[in-house]
mmCIF file of C-alpha atoms in Angstrom:
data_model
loop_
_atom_site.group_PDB
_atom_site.id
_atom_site.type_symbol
_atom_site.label_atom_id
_atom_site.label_comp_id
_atom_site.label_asym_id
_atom_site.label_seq_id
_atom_site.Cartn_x
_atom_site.Cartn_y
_atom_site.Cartn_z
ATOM 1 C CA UNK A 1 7.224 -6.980 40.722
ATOM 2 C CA UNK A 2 6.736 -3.508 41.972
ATOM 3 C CA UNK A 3 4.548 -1.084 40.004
ATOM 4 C CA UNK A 4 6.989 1.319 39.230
ATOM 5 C CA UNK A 5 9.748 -1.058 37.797
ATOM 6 C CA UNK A 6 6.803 -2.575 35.605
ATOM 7 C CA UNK A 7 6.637 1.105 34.406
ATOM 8 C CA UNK A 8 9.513 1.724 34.345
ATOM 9 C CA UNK A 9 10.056 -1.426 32.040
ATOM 10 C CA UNK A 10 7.329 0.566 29.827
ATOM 11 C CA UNK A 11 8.999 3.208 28.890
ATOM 12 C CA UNK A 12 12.514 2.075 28.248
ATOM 13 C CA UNK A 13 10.501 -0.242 25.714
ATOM 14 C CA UNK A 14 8.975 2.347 24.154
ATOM 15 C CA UNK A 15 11.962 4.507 24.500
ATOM 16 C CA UNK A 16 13.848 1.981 22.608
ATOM 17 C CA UNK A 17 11.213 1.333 19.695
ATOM 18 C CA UNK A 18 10.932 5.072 19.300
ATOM 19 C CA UNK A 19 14.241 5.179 18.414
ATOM 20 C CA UNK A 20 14.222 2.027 16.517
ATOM 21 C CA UNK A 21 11.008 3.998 14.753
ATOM 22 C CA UNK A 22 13.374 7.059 13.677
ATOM 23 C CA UNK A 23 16.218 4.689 12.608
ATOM 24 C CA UNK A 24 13.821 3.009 10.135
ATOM 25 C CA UNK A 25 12.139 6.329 9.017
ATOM 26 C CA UNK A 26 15.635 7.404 8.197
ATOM 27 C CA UNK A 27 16.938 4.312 6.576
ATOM 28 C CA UNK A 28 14.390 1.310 6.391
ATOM 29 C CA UNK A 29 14.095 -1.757 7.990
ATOM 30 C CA UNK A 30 16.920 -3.301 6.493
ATOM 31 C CA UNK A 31 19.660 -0.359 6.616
ATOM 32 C CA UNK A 32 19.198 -0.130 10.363
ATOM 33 C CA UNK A 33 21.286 -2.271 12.461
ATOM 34 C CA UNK A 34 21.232 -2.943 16.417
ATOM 35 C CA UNK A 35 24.123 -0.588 16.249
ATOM 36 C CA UNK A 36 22.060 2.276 14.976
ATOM 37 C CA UNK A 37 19.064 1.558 17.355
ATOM 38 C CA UNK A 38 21.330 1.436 20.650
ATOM 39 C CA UNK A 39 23.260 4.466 19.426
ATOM 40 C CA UNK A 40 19.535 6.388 18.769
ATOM 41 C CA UNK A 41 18.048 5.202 22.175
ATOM 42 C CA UNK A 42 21.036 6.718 24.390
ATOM 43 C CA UNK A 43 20.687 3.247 26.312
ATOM 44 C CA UNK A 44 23.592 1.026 27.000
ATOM 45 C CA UNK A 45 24.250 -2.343 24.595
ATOM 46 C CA UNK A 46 23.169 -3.987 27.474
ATOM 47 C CA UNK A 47 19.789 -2.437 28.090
ATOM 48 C CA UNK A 48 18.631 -2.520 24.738
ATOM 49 C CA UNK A 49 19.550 -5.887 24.691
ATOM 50 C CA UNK A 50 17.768 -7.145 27.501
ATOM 51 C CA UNK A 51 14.264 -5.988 25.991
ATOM 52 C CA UNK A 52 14.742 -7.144 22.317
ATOM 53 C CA UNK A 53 17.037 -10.018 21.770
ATOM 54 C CA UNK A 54 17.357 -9.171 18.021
ATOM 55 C CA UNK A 55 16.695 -6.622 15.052
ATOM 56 C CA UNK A 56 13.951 -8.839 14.445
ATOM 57 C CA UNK A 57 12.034 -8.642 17.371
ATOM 58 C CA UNK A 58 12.435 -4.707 16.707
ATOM 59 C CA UNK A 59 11.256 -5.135 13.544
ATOM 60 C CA UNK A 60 7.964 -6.800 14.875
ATOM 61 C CA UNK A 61 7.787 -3.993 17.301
ATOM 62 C CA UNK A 62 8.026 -1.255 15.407
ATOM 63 C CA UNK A 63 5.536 -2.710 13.138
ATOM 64 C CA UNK A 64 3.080 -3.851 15.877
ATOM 65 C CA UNK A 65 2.902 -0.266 16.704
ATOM 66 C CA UNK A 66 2.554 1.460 12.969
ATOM 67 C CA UNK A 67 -0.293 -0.548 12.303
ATOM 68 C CA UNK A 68 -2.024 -0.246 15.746
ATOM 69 C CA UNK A 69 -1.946 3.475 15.492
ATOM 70 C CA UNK A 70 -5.298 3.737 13.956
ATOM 71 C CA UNK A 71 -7.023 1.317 15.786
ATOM 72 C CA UNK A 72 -7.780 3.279 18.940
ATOM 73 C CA UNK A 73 -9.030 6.440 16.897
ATOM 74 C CA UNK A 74 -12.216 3.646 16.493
ATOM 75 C CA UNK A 75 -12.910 3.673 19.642
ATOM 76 C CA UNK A 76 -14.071 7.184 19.499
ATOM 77 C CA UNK A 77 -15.773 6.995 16.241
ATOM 78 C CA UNK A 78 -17.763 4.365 17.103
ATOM 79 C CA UNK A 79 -19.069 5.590 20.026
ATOM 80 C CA UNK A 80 -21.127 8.805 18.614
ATOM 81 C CA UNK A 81 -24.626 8.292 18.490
ATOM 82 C CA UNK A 82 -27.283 9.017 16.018
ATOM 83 C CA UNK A 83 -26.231 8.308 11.841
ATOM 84 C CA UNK A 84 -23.109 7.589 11.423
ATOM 85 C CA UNK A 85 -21.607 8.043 7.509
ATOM 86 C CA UNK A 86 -18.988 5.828 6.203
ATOM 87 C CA UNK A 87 -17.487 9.039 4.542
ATOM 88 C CA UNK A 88 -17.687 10.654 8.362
ATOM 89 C CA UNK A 89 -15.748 7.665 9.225
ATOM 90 C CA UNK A 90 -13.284 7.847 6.581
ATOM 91 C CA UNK A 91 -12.495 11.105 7.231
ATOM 92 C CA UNK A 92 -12.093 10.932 11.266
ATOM 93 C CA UNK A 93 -9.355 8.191 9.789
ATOM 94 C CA UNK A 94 -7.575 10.502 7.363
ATOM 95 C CA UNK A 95 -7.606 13.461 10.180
ATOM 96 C CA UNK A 96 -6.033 10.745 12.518
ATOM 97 C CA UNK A 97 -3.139 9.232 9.911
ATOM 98 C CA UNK A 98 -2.540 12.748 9.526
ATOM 99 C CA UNK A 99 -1.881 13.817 12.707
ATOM 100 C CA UNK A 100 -0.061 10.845 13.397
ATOM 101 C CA UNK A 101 2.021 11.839 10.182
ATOM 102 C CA UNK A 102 3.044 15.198 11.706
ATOM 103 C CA UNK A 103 3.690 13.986 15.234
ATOM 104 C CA UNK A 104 7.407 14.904 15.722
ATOM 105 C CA UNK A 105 9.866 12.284 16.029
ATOM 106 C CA UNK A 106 8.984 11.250 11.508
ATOM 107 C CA UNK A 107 6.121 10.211 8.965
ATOM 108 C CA UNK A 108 5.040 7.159 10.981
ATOM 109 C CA UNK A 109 2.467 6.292 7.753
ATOM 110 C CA UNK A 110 6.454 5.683 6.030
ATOM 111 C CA UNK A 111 6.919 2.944 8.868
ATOM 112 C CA UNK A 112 3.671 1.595 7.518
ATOM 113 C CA UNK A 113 4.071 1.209 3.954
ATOM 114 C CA UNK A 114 7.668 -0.730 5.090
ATOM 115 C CA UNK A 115 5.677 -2.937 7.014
ATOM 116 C CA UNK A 116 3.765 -3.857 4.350
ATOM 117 C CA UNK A 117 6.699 -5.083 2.731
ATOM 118 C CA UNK A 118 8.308 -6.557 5.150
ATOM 119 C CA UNK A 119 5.479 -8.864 5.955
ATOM 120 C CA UNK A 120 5.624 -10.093 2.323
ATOM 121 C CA UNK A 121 9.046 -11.886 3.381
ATOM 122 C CA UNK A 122 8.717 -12.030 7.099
ATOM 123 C CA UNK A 123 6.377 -14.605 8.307
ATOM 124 C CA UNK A 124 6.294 -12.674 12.161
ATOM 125 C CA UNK A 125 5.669 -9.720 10.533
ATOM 126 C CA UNK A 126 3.231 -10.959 8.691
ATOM 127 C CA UNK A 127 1.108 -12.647 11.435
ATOM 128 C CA UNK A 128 1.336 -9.468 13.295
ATOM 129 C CA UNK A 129 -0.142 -7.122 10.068
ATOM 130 C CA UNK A 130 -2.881 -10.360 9.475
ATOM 131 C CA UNK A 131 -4.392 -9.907 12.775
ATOM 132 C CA UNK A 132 -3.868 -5.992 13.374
ATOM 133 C CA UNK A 133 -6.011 -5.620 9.699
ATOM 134 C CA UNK A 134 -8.065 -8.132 10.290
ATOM 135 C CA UNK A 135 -9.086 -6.395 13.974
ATOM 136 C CA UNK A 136 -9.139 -3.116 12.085
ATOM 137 C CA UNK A 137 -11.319 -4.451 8.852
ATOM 138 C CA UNK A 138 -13.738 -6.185 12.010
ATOM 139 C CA UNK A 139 -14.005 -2.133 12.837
ATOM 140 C CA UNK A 140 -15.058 -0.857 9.668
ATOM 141 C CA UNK A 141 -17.708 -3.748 9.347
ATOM 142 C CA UNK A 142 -19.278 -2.355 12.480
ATOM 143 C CA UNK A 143 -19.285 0.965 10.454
ATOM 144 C CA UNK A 144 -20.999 -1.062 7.310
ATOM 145 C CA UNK A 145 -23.303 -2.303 9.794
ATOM 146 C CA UNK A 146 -24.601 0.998 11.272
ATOM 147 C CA UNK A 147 -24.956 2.261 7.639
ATOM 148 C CA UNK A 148 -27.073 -0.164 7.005
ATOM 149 C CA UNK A 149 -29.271 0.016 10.169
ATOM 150 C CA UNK A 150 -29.126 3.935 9.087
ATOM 151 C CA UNK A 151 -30.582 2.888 5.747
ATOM 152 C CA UNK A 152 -27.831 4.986 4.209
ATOM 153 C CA UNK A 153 -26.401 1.381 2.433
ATOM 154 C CA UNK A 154 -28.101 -1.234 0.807
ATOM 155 C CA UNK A 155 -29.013 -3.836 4.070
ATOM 156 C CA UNK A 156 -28.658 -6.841 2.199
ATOM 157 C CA UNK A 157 -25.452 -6.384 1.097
ATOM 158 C CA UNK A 158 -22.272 -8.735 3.173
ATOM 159 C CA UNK A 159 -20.793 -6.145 6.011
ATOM 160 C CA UNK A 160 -17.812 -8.128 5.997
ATOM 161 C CA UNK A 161 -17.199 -7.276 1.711
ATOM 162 C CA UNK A 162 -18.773 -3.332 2.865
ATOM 163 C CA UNK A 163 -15.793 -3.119 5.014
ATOM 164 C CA UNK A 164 -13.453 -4.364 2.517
ATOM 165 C CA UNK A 165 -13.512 -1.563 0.141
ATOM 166 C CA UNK A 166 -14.090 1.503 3.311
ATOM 167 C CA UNK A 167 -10.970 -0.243 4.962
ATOM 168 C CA UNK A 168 -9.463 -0.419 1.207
ATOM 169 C CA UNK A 169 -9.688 3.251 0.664
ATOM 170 C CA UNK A 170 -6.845 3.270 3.508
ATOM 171 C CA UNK A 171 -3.793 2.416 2.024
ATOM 172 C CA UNK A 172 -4.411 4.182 -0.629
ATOM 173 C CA UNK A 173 -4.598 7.440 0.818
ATOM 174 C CA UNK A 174 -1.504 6.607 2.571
ATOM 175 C CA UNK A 175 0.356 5.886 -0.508
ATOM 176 C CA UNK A 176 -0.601 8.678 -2.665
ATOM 177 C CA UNK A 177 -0.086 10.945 0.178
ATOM 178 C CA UNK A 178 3.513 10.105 0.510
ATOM 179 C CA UNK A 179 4.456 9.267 -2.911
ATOM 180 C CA UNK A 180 2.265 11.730 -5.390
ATOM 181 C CA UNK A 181 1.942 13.791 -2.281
ATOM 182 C CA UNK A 182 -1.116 16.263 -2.765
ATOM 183 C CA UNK A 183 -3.630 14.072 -1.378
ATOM 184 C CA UNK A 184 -5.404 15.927 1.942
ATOM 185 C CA UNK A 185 -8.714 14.701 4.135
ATOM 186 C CA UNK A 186 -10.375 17.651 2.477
ATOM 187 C CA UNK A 187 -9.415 16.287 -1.586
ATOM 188 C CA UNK A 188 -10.066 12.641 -0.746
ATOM 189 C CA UNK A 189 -13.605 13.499 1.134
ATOM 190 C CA UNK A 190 -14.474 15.605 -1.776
ATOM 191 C CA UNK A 191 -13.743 12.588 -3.948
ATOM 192 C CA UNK A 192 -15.671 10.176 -1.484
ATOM 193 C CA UNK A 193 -18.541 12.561 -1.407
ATOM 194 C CA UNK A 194 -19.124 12.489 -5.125
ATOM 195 C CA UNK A 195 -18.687 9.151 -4.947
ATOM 196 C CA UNK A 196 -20.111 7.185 -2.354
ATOM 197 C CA UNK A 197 -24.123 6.506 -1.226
ATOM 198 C CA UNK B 1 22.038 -0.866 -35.556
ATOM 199 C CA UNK B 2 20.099 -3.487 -37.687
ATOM 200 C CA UNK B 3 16.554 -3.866 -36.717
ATOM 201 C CA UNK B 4 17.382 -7.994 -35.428
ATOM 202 C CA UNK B 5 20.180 -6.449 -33.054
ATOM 203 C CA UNK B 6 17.352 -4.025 -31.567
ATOM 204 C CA UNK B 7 14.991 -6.672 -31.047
ATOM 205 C CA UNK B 8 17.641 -9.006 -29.767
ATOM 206 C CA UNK B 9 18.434 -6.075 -26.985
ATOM 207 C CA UNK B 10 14.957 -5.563 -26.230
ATOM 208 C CA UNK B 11 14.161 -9.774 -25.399
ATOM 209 C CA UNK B 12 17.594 -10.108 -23.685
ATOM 210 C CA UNK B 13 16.924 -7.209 -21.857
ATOM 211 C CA UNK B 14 13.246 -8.463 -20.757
ATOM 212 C CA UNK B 15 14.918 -11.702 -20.013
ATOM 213 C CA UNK B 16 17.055 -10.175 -17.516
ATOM 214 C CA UNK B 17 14.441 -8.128 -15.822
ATOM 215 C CA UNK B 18 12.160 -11.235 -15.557
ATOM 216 C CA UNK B 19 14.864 -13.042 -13.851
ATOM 217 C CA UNK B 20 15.505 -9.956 -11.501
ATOM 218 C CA UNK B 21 11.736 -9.869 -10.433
ATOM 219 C CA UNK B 22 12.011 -13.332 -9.761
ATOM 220 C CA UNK B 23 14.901 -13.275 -7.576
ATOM 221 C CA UNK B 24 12.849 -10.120 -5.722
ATOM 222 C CA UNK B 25 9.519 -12.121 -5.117
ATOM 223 C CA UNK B 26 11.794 -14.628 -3.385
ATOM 224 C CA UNK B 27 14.284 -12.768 -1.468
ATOM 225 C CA UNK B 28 12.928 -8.961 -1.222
ATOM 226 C CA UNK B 29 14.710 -6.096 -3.235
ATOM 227 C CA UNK B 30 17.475 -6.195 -0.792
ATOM 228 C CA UNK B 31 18.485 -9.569 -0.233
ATOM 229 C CA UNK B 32 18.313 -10.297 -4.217
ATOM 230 C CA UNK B 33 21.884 -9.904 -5.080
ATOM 231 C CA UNK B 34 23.325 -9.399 -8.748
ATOM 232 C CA UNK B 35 24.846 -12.364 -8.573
ATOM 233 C CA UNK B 36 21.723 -14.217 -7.903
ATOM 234 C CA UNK B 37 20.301 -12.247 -10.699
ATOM 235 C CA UNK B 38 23.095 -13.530 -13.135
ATOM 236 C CA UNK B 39 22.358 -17.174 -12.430
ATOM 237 C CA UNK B 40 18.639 -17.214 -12.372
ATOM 238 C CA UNK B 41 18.811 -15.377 -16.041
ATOM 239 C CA UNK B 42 20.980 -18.187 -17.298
ATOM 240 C CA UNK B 43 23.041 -15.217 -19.055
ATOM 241 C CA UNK B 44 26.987 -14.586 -18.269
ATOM 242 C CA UNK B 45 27.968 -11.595 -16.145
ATOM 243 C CA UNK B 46 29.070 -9.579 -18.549
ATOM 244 C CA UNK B 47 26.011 -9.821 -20.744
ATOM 245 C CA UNK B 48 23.778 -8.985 -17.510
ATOM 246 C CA UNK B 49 26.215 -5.765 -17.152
ATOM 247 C CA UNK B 50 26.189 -5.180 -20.932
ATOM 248 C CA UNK B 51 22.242 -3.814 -19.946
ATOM 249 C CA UNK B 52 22.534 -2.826 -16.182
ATOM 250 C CA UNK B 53 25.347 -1.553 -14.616
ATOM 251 C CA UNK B 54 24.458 -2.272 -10.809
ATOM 252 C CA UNK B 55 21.417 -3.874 -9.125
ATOM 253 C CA UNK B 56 20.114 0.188 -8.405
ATOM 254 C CA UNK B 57 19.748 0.382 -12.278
ATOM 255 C CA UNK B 58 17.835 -3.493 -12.136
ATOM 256 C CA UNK B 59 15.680 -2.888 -9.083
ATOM 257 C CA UNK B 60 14.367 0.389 -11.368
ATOM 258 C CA UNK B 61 13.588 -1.697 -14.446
ATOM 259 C CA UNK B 62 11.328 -3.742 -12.553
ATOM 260 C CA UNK B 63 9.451 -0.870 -10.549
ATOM 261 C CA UNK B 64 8.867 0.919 -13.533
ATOM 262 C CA UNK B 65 7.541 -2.806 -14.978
ATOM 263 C CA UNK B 66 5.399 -3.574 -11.843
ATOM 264 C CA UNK B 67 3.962 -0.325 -11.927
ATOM 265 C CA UNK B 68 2.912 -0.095 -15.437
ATOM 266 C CA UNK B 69 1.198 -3.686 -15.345
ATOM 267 C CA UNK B 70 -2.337 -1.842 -14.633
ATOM 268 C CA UNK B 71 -2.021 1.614 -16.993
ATOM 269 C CA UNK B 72 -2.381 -0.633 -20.672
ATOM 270 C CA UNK B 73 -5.423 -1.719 -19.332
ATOM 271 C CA UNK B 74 -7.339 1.828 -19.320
ATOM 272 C CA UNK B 75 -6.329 1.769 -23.634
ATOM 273 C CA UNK B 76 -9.386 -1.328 -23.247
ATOM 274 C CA UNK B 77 -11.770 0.115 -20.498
ATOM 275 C CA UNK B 78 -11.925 3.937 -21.901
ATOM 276 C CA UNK B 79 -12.283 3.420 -25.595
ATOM 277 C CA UNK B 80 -15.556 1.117 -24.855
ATOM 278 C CA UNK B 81 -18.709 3.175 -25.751
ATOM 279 C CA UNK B 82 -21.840 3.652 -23.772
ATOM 280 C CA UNK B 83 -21.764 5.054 -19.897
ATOM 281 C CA UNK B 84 -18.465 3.742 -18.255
ATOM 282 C CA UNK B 85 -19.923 3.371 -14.386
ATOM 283 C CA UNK B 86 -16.598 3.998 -11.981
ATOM 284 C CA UNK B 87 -17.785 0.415 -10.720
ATOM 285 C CA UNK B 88 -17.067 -1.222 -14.061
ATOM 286 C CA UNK B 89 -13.653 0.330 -14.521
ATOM 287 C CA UNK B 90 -12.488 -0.470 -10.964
ATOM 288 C CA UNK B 91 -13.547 -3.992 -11.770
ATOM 289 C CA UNK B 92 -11.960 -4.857 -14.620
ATOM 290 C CA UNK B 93 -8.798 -3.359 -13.190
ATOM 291 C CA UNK B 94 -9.071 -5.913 -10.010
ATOM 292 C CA UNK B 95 -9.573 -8.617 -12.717
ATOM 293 C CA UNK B 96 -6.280 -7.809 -14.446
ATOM 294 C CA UNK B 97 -4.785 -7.145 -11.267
ATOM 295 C CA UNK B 98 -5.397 -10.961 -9.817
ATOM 296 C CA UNK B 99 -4.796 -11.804 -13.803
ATOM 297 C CA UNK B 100 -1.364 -10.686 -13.433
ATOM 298 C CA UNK B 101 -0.650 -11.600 -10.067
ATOM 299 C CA UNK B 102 -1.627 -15.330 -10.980
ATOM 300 C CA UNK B 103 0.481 -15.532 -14.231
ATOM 301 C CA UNK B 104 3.224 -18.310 -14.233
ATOM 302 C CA UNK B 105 6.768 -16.545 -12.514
ATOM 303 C CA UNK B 106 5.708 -15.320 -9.063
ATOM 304 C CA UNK B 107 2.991 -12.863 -8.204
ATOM 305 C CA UNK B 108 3.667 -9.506 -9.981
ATOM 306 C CA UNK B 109 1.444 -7.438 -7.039
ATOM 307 C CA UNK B 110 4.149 -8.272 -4.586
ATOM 308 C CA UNK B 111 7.138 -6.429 -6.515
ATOM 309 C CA UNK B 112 4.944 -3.716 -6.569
ATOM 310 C CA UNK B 113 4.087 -3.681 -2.910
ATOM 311 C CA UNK B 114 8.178 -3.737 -2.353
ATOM 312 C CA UNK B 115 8.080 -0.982 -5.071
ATOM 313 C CA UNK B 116 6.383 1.322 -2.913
ATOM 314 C CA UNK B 117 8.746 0.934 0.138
ATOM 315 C CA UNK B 118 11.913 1.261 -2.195
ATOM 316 C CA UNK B 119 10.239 4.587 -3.201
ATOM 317 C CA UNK B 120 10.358 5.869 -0.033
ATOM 318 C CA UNK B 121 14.197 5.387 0.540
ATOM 319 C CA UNK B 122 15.439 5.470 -3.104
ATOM 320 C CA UNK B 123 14.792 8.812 -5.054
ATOM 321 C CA UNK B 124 15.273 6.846 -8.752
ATOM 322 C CA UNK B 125 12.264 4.492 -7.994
ATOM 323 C CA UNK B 126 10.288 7.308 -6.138
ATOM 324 C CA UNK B 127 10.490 9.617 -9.441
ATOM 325 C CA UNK B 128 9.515 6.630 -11.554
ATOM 326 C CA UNK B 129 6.437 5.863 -9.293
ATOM 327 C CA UNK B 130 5.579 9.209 -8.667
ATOM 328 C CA UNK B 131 5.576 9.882 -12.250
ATOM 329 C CA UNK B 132 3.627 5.811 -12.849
ATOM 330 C CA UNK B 133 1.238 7.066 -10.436
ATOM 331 C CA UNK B 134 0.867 10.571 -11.487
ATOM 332 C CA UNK B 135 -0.695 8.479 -14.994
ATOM 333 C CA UNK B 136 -2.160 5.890 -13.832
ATOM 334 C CA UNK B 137 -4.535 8.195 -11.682
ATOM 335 C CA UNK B 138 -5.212 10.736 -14.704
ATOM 336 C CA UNK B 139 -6.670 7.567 -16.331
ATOM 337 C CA UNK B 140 -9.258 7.791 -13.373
ATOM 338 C CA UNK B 141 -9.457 11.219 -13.956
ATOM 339 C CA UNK B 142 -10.924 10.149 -17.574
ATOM 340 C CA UNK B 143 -13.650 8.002 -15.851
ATOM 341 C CA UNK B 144 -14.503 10.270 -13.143
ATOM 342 C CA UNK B 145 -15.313 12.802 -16.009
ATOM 343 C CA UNK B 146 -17.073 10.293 -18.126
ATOM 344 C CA UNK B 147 -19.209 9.312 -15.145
ATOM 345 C CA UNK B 148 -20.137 13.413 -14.527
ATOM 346 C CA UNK B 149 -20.636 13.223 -18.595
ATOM 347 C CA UNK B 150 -23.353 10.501 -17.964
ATOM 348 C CA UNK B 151 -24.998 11.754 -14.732
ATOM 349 C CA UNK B 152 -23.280 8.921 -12.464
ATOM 350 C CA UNK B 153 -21.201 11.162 -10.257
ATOM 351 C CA UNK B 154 -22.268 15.114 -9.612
ATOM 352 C CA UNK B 155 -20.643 16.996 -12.231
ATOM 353 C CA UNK B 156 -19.681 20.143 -9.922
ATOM 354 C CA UNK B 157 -16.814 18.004 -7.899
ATOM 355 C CA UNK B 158 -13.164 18.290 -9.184
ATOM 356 C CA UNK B 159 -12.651 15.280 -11.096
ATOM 357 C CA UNK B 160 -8.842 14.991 -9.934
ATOM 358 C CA UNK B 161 -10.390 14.270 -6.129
ATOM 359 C CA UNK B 162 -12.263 11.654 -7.473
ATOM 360 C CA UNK B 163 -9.931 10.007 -9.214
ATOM 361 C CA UNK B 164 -7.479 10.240 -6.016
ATOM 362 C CA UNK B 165 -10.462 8.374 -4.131
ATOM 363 C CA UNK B 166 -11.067 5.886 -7.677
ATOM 364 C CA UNK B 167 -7.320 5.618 -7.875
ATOM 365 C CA UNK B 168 -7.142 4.792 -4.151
ATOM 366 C CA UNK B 169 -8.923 2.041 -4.107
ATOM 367 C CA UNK B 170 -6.439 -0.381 -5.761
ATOM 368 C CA UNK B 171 -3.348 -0.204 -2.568
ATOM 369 C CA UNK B 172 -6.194 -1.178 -0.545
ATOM 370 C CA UNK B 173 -6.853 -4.732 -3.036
ATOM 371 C CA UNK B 174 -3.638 -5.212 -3.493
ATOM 372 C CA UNK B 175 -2.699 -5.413 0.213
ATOM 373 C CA UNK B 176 -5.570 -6.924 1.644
ATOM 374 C CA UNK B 177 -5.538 -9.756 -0.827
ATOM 375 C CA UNK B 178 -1.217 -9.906 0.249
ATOM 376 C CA UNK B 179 -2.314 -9.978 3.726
ATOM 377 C CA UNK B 180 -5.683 -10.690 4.920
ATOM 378 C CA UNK B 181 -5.839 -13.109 1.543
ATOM 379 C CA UNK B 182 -9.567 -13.126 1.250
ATOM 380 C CA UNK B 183 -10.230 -10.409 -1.220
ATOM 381 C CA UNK B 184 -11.439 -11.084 -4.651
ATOM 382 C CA UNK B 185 -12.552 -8.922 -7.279
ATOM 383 C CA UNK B 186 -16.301 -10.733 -6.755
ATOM 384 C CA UNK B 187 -16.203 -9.556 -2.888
ATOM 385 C CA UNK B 188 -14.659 -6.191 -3.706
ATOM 386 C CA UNK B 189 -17.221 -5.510 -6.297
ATOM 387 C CA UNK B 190 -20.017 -6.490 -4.145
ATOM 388 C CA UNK B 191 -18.769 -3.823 -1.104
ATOM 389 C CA UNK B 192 -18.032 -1.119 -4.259
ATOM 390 C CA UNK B 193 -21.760 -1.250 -5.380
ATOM 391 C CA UNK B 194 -22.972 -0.988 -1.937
ATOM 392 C CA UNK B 195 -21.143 2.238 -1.280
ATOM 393 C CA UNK B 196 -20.942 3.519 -4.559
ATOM 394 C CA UNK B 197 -23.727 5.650 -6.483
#
């Protein structure tokens, strides 16, 4: 297959889940119908139809994507040299979910906390949000590790249980965020601060 | 209205709800119909519409119900004397947590995971967890104070940011023990005294 049809293949299917993603930030996963998405994505019946057979295979899409977003930020994180803080790490990952937040096009953190729920009582779903957390827990035990080679946390402590509670803290910002709505990076890092080692 | 009557009201109407949540752990807030609803309470239709007049006024009885499992538990935890280490606290909330998720009639923790998508798309349940939420977290507003009282947590950070960051923590349980299912309180508390001071 030529290169440009493969990228062109790309970004109708990402033009397509984008506007799957608004139709769900407007009305939740189970309010949108194929209907909705075709009608958002300015694509023919046809075209939408020949990348995702199904709402379903939207669905796993869309969620794929919301719960990949922070994945990559890691990449950077991970990378600095010398100490590296689990609150430093924490906060790169608030910064990031809220930029992501802001992005035009809707609240993609709202897209997460559906997912959530939907993977409760969609077993696709929830094979896709198993392995995205699990990759992204893996991440934050690499961060429990380098505290611990840093000396800043207690070495003979289980990374895997460290990584538990930083990638814990997650959610929970999200949540609050969106339905108290006056938590910030700068409040919650205060909070970790006064809390954490 | 004789005192019998009122307490008559009161079990029917629990009896309905704890039919309702049932139906939801199964089939999702949105699939759960008020039919299905009537038959798993064992009650006739018009008694069921005798205390809710549609499944909007049902699927807010059991938000509010999920989402005040955890708050009774802070009358226990607070009025115990002696330093009150934010550890402790968050501990003996993930042990009533997994308490309540475990009782016999479907795992409470899951209605409230649905709870918090509904919130985002239905304004009734997002007032009643925004206000849940709003109380649950001034309760870790009381430890983060009684933990700057004993010397546990500097005494110059805004005790509201720490309990967004104490209060934060729970999401992050809940889901992880949903989705990546290897969570326990045992785990969690081992990772929360590594990080915590």
């Amino acid at each position: 297959m030529p290169k440009v049809t493969e990228e062109h293949r790309v970004a109708r299917r990402a033009q397509i889940v984008a506007a799957a993603r608004s139709c769900v930030i407007e009305q939740g996963f189970h309010k949108a119908t194929m209907a909705d998405v075709i009608a958002a994505s300015g694509l023919s019946a046809g075209a939408v139809y020949g990348y995702f057979k199904s709402k379903e295979e939207i669905v796993a899409a869309i969620a794929e994507e919301a719960l990949s977003n922070v994945d990559d930020l890691f990449e950077t994180v991970l990378v600095t040299d010398g100490p590296l803080h689990p609150v430093t790490a924490l906060e790169h990952v608030m910064n990031h979910i809220v930029t992501l937040a802001e992005r035009p096009g809707g609240d993609v953190t709202r897209v997460g906390v559906q997912a959530w729920s939907e993977a409760l009582r969609n077993p696709a779903v929830m094979e896709i949000a198993g392995g995205k957390y699990r990759m992204l827990r893996s991440r934050f035990a690499e961060v429990a590790r380098r505290a611990q080679a840093d000396g800043t946390i207690d070495a003979g402590v289980d990374p895997e249980h460290v990584a538990q509670v930083l990638f814990g803290f997650v959610p929970g910002f999200i949540l609050q965020r969106l339905i108290i709505g006056d938590v910030t990076p700068e409040s919650y890092t205060a909070g970790l601060r006064a809390l954490l080692k």
